[in-house]
Tab-separated table of C-alpha atoms and ligand atoms in Angstrom:
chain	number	residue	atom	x	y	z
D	1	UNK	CA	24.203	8.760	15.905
D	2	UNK	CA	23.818	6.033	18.717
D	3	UNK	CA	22.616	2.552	18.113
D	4	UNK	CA	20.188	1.024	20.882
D	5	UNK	CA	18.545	-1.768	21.627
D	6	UNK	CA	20.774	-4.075	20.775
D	7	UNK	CA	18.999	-7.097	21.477
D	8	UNK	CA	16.991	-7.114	18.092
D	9	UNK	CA	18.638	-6.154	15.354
D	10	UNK	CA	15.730	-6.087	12.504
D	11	UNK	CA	16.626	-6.575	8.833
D	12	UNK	CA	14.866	-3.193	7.754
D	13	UNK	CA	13.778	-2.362	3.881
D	14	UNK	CA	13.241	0.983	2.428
D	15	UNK	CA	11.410	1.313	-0.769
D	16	UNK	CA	10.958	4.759	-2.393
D	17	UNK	CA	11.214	6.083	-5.742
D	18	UNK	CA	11.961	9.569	-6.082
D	19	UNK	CA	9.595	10.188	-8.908
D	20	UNK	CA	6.775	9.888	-6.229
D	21	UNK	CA	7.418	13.410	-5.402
D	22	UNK	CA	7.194	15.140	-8.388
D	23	UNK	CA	3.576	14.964	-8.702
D	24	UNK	CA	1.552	18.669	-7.709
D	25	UNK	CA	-1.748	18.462	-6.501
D	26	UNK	CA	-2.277	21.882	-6.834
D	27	UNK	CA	-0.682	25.318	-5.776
D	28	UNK	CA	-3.239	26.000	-2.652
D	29	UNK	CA	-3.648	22.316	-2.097
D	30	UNK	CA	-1.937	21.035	0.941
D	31	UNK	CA	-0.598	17.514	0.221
D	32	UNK	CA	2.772	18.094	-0.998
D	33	UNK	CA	4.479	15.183	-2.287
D	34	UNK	CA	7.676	17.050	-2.216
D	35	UNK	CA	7.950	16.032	1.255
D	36	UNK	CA	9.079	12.735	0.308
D	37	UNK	CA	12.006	14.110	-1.360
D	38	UNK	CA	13.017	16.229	1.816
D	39	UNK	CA	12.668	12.860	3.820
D	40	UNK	CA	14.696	10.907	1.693
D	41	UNK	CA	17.227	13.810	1.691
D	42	UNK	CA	17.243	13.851	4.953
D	43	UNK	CA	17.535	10.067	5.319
D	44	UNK	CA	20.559	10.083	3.562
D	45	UNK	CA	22.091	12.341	5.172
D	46	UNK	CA	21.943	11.047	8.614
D	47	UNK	CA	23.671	7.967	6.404
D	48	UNK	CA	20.190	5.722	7.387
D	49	UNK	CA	20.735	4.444	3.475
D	50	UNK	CA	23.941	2.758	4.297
D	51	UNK	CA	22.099	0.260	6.874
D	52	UNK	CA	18.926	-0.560	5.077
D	53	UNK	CA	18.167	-2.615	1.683
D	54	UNK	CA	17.133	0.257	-0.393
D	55	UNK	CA	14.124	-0.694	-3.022
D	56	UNK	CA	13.575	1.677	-5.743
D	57	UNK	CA	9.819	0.959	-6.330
D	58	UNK	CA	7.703	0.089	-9.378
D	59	UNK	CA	4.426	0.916	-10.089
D	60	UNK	CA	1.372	-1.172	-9.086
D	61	UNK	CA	-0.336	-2.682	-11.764
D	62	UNK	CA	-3.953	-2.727	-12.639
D	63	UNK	CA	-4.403	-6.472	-12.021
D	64	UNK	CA	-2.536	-5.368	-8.158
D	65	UNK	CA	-5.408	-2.186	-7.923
D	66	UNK	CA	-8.172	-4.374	-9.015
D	67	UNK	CA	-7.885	-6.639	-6.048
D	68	UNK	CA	-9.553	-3.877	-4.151
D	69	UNK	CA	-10.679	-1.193	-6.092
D	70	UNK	CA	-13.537	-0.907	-8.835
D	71	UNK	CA	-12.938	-1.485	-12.692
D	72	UNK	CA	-15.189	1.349	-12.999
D	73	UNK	CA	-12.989	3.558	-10.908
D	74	UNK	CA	-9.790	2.277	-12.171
D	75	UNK	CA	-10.517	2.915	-15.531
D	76	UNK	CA	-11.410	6.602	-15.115
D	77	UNK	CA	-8.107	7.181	-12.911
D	78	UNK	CA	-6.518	5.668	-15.842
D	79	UNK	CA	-8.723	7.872	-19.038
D	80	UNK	CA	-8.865	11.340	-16.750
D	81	UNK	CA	-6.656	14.512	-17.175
D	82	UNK	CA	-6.982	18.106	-16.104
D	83	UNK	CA	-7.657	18.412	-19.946
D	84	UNK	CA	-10.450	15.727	-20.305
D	85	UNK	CA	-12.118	16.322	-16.727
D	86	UNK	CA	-14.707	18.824	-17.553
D	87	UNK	CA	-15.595	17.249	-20.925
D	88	UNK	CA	-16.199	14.014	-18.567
D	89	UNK	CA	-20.730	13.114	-18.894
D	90	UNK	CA	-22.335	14.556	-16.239
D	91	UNK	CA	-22.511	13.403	-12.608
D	92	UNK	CA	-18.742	11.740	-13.319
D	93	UNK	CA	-17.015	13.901	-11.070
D	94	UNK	CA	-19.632	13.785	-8.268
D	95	UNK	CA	-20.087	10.224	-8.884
D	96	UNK	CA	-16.032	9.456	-7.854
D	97	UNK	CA	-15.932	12.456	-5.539
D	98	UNK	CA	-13.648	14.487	-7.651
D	99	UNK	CA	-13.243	18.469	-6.226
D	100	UNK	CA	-10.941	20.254	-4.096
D	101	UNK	CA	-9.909	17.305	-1.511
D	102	UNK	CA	-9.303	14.991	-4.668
D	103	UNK	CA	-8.444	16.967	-7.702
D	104	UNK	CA	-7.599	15.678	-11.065
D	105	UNK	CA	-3.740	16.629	-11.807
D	106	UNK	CA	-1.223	15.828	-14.574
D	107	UNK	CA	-0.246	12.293	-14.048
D	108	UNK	CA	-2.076	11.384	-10.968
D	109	UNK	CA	-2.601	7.463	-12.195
D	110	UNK	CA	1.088	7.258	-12.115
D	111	UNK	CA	1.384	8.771	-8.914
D	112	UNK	CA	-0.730	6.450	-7.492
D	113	UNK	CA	0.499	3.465	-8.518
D	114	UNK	CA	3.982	4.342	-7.508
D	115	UNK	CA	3.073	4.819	-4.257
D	116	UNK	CA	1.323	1.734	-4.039
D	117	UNK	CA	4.065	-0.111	-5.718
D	118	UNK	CA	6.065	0.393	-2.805
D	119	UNK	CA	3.729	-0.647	-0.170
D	120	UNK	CA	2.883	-4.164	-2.403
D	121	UNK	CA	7.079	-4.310	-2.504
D	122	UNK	CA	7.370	-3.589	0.783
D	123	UNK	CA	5.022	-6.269	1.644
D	124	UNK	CA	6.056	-8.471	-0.303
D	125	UNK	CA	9.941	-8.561	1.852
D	126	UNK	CA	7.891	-9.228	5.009
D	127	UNK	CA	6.141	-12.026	2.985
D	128	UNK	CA	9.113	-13.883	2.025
D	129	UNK	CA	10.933	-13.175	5.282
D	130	UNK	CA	13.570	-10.976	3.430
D	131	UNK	CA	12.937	-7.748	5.964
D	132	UNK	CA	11.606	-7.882	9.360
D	133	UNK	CA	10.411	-4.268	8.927
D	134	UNK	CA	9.536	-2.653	5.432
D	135	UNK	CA	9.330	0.844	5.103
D	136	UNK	CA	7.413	2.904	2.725
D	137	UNK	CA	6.912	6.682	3.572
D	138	UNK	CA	5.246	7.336	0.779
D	139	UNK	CA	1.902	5.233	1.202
D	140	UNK	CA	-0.674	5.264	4.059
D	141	UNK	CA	-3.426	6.868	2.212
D	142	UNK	CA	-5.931	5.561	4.881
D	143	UNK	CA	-8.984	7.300	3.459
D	144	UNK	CA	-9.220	5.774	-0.042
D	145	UNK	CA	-12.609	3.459	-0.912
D	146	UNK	CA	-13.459	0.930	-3.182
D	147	UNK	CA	-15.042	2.776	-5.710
D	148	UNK	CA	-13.665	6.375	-5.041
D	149	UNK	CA	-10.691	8.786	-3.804
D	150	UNK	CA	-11.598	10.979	-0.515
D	151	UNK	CA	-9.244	12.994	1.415
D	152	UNK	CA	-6.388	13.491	-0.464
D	153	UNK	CA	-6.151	9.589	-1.211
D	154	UNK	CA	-6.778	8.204	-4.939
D	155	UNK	CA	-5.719	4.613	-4.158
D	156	UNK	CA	-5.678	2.762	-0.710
D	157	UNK	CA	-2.304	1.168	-0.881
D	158	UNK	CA	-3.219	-0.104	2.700
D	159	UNK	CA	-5.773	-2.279	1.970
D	160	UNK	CA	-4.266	-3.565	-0.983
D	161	UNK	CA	-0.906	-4.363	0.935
D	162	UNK	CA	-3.213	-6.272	4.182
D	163	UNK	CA	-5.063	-8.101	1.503
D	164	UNK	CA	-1.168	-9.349	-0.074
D	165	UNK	CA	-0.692	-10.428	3.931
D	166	UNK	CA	-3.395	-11.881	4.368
D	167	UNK	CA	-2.294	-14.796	1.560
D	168	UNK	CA	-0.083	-16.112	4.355
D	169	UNK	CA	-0.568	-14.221	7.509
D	170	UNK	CA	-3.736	-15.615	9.813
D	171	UNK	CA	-3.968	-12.267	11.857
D	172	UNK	CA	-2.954	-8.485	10.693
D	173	UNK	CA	-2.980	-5.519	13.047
D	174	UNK	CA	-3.463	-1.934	11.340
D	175	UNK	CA	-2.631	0.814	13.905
D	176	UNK	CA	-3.196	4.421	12.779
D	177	UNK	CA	-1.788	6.956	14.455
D	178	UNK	CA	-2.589	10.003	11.558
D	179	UNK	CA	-4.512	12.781	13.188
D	180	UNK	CA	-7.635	11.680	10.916
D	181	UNK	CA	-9.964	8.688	11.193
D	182	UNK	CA	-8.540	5.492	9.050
D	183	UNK	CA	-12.168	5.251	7.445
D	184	UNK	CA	-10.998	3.452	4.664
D	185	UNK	CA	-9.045	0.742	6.009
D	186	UNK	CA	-11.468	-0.201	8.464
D	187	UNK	CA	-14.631	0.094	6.808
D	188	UNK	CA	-12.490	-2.743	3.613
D	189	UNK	CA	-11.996	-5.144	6.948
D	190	UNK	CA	-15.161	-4.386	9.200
D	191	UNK	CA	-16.576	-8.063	8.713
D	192	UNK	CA	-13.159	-9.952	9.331
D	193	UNK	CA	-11.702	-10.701	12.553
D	194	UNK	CA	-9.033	-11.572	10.998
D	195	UNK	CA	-7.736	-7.936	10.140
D	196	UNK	CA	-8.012	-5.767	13.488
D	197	UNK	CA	-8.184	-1.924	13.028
D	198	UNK	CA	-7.480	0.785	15.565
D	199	UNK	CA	-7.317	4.074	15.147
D	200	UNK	CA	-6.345	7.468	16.942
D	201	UNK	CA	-7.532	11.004	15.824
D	202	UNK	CA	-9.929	14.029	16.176
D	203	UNK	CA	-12.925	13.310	16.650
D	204	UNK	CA	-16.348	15.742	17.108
D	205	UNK	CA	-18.525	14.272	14.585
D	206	UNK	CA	-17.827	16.976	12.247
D	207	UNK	CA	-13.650	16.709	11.665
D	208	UNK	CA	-12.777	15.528	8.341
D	209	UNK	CA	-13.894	12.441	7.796
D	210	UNK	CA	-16.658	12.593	10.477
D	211	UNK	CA	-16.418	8.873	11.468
D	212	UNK	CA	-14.594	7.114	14.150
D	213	UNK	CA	-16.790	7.392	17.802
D	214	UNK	CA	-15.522	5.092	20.443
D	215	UNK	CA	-18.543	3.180	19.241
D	216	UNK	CA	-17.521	1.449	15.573
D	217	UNK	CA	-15.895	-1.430	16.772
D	218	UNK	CA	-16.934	-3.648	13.925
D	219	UNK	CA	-20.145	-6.004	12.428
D	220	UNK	CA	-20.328	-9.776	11.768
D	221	UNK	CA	-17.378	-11.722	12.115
D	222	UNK	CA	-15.539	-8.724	12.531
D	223	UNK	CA	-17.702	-7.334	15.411
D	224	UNK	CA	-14.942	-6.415	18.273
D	225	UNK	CA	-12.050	-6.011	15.855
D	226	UNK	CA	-12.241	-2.537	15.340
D	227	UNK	CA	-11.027	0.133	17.556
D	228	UNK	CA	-11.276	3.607	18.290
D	229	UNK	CA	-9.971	5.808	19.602
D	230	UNK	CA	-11.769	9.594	19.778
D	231	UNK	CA	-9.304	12.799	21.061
D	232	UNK	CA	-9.896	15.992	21.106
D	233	UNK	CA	-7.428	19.028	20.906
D	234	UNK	CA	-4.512	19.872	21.761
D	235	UNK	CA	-3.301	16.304	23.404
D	236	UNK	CA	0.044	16.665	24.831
D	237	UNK	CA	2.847	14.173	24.386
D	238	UNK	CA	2.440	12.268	27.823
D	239	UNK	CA	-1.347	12.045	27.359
D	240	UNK	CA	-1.115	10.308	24.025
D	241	UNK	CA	1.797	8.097	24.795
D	242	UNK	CA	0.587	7.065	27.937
D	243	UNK	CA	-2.630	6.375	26.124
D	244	UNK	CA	-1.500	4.520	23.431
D	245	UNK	CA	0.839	2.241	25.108
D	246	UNK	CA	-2.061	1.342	28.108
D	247	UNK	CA	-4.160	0.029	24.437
D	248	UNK	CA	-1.478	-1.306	21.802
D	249	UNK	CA	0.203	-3.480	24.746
D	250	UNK	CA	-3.285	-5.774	25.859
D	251	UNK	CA	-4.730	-5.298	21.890
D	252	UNK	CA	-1.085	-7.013	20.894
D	253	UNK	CA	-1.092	-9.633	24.037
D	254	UNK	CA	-4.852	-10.667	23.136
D	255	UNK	CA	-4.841	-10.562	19.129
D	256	UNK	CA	-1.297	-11.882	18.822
D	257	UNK	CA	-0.894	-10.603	15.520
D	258	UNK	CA	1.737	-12.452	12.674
D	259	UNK	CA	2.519	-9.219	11.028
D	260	UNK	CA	1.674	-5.259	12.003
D	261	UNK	CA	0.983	-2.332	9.920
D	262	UNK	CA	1.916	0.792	11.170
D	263	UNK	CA	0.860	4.095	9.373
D	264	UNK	CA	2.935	6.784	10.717
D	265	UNK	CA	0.543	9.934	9.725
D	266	UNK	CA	2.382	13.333	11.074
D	267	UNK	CA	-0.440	15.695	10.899
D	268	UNK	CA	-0.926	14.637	14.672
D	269	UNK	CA	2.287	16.568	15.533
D	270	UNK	CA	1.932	20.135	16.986
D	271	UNK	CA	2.480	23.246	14.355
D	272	UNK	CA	1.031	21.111	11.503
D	273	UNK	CA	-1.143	23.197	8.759
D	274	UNK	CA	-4.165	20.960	9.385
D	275	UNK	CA	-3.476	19.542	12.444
D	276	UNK	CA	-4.977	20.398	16.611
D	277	UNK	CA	-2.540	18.149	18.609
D	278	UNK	CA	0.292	18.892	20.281
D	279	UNK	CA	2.936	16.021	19.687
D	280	UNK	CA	6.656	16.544	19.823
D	281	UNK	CA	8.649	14.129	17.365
D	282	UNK	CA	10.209	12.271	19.865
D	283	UNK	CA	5.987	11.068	21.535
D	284	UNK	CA	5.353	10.434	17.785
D	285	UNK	CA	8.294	8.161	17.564
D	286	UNK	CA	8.088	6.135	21.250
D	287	UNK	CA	4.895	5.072	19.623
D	288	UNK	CA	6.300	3.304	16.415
D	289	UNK	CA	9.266	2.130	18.974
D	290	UNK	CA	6.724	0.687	20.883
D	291	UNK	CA	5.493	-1.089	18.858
D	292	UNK	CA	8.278	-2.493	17.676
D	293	UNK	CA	9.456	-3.753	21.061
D	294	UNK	CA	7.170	-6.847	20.144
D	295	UNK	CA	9.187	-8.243	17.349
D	296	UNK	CA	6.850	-8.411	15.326
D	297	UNK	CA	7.030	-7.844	11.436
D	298	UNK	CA	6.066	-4.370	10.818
D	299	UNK	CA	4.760	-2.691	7.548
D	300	UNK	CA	5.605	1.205	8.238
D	301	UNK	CA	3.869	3.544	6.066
D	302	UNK	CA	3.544	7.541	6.478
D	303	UNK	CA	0.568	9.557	5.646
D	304	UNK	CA	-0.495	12.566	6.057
D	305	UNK	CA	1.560	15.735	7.248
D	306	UNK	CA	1.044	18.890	6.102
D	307	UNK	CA	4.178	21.016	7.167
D	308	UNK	CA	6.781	19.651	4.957
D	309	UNK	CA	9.632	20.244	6.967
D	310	UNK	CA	8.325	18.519	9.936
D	311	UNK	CA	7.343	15.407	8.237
D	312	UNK	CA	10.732	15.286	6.900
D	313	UNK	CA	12.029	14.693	10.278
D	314	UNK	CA	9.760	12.941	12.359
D	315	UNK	CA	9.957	10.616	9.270
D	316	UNK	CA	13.467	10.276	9.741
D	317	UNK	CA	13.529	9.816	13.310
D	318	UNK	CA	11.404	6.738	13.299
D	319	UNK	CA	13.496	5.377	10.053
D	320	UNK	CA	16.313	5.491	12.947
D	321	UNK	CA	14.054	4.531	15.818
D	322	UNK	CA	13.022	1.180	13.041
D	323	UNK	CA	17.375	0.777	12.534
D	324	UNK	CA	17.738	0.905	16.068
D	325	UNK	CA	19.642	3.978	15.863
D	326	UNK	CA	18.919	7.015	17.711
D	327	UNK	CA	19.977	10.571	15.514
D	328	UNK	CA	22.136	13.048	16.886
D	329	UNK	CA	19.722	16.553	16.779
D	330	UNK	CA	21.925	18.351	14.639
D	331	UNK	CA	21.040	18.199	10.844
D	332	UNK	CA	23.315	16.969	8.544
D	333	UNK	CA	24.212	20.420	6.869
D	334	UNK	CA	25.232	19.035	3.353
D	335	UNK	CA	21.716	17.918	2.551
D	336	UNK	CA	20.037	19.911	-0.161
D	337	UNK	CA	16.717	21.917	0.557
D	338	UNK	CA	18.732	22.329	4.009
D	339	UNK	CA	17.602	26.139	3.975
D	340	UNK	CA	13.712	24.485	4.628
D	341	UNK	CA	15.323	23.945	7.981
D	342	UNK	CA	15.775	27.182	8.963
D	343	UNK	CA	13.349	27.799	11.815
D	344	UNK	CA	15.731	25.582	13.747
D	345	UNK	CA	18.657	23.427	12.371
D	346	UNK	CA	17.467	20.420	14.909
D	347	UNK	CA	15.518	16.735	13.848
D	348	UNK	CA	13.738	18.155	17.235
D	349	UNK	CA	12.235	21.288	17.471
D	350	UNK	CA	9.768	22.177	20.358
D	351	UNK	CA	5.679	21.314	18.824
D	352	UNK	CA	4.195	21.436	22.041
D	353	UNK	CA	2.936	24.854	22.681
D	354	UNK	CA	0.220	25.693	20.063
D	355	UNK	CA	-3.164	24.371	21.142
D	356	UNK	CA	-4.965	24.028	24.912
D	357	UNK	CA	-5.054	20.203	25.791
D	358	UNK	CA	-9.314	20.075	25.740
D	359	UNK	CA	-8.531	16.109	26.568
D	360	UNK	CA	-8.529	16.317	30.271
D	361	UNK	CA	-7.535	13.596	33.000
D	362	UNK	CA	-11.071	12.081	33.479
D	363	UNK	CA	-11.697	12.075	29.381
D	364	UNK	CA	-9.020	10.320	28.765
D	365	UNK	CA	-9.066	7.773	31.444
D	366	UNK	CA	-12.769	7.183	30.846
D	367	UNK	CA	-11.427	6.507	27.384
D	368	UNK	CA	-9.045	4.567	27.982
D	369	UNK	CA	-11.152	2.236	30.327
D	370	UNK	CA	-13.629	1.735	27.061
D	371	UNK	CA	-10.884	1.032	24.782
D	372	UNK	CA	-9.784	-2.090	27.276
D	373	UNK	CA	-13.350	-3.308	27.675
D	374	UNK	CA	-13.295	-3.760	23.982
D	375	UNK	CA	-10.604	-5.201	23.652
D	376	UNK	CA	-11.693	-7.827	27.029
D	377	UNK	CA	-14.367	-9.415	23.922
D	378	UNK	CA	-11.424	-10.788	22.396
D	379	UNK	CA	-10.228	-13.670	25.406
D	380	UNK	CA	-12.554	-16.295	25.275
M	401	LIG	O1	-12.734	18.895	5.545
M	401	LIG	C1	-12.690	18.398	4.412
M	401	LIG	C2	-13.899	18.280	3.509
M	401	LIG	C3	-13.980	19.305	2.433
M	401	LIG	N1	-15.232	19.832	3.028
M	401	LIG	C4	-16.368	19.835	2.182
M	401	LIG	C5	-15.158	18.813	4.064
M	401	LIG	N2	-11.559	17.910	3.915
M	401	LIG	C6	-10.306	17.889	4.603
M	401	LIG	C7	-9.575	16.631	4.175
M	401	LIG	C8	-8.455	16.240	5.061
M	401	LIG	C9	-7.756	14.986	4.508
M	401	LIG	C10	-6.711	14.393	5.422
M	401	LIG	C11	-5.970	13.247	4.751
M	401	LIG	C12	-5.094	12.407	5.652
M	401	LIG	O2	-5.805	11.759	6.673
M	401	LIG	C13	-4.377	11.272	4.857
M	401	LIG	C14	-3.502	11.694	3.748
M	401	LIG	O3	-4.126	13.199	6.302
M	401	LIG	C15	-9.548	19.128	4.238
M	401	LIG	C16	-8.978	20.073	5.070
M	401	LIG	C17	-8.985	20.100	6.530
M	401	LIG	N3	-8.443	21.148	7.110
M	401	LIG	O4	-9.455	19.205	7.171
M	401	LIG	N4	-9.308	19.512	2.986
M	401	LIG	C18	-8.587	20.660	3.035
M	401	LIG	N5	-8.364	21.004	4.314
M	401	LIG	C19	-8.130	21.403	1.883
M	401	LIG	C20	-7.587	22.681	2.043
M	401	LIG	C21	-7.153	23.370	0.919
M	401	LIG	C22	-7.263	22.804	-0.347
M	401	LIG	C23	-7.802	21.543	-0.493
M	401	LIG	C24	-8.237	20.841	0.621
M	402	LIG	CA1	-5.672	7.934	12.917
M	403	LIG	ZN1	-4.460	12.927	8.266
């Protein structure tokens, strides 16, 4: 392992509690909270534990979930089991959108609560100045509403963890880089301007969740401070980089943001089982090093990710990228699950080769130019 950028030297948090990844959503389902385990394994055995404060989280509280979500809702996460569910009155399940995106399994109240334990906790260290960067893996469930799960995501830990920031912080920036729309967290702040949202993902109008055109950028107060950002297939690692660095820089100079969350979603890396882009680990991570060059406090949650292994280590990367340490390719090879590892024992396989790029030069910099016009509305 080398260290880098020495200049800043971030106190960095880690909060995680391995119980989060017992939970099963189902044998065909695709969210596998396992992952979180092979992270954390891996984590610890690059020896990443040994420089952060390491947080063992609680679980949220319905008082916490209640600042955003419904009592309504909350109360039937709370009262529903894969026993109880079809005894539920009719119209329940269609009512809070319960099928095979969202399905009831053992414990899933207590699954969600951890998870957004640790986002509240971590947000809490960047409140009291304790961490400069606060890391939970384990959150980033972009998609969840007020009143209802959607897309794999019961509660949004997000939203709950901006609205904690907001207490003190005048300006939050939420940057998404998850191969799917962050519908959630930007339709909870689409009247504020002073929560800015921008996204990156798939986008044809049909791709799960079907929102996100280049032209939602926000109503009210909040009209200009939402951003997005549509791609299509297959976008290669100096596409999206390049791409994402020409936005996030003027977006950061103009908003001047007092604290950033960054959700760190890794089903926008090539070879993933849901995903179309073609992103290499190390694109992935120049992104979340990016934006940390600005010294800014950062909130860094993860997401989706749907091929376990490869979440593990992109996951692990950017927990060194965040330390200012950059890992050594070869895996640590007394980790257990190491055999999961197998198609290559590197943190960097090659991701790049599986789809055609359908972004070409004059998409993206006709893009690009309409993401900076946007983001023009916000001097003066
Ligand atoms: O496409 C859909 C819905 C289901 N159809 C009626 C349309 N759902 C997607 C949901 C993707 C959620 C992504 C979550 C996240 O952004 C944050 C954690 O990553 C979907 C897909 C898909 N390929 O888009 N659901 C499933 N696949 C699925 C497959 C097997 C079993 C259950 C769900
Ligand atoms: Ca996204
Ligand atoms: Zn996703």
């Amino acid at each position: 392992n080398y260290e880098f950028g020495s200049t800043y030297a971030p106190r960095v948090s880690y909060h995680f509690n391995p119980k989060v990844s017992s939970y099963h959503f189902g044998v065909r389902h695709p969210m596998k909270p396992f992952r979180l385990m092979l992270t954390d394994h891996l984590v610890s055995g690059y020896g990443l534990h040994k420089i952060m404060d390491l947080y063992e989280t609680r679980k949220a509280s319905d008082d916490e979930l209640l600042e955003f979500h419904t009592d309504d809702y909350i109360n039937f996460l709370k009262k529903v089991n894969p026993d109880n569910v079809n005894k539920m009155p009719r119209g329940t399940l269609d009512k809070f959108n319960i099928g095979d995106d969202c399905p009831i399994f053992h414990n899933l109240y207590e699954y969600s609560s951890l998870y957004t334990g640790a986002s509240l906790d971590a947000s809490r260290k960047l409140l009291n100045g304790q961490s400069d960067i606060a890391i939970n893996w384990s959150g980033g469930l972009h998609h969840a509403k007020k009143t209802s799960p959607s897309g794999f995501c019961y509660i949004n830990d997000i939203v709950l963890s901006i609205l904690n920031l907001l207490r003190f912080h005048p300006r939050v920036l939420y940057i998404d880089i998850d191969l799917h729309h962050g519908d959630g967290v930007q339709e909870a702040f689409y009247t504020t301007d002073r929560v800015y949202t921008v996204s990156f993902h798939k986008y044809n109008g049909e791709f799960f969740p079907g929102t996100g055109n280049y032209d939602e950028t926000g109503c009210s107060n909040g009209k200009h401070f939402a951003l997005n950002v549509p791609l299509k297939d297959g976008i290669d690692d100096d596409s999206y980089i390049n791409l994402f660095k020409s936005i996030i820089d003027p977006l950061i100079t103009s908003y001047n943001p007092t604290v950033i969350i960054q959700q760190c979603g890794a089903d926008s890396l090539g070879h993933d089982r849901l995903g179309c882009f073609n992103l290499n680990i190390k694109a992935h991570g120049e992104c979340v090093k990016f934006v940390k060059s600005f010294g800014i406090p950062m909130l860094v949650v993860g997401g989706g990710g749907y091929t376990p292994k490869n979440v593990s280590r992109l996951w692990t990367y950017e927990t060194g990228i965040l330390n200012n340490v950059l890992l050594s390719p070869e895996l640590p090879s007394d980790i257990p699950f190491l055999n999961y590892f197998d198609d290559e024992y590197s943190l960097y396989p090659v991701l790049d080769d599986l789809y055609e790029n359908k972004n070409s030069k004059q998409f993206l910099e006709d893009l690009r130019i309409r993401c900076l016009e946007q983001i023009r509305y916000l001097k003066g």
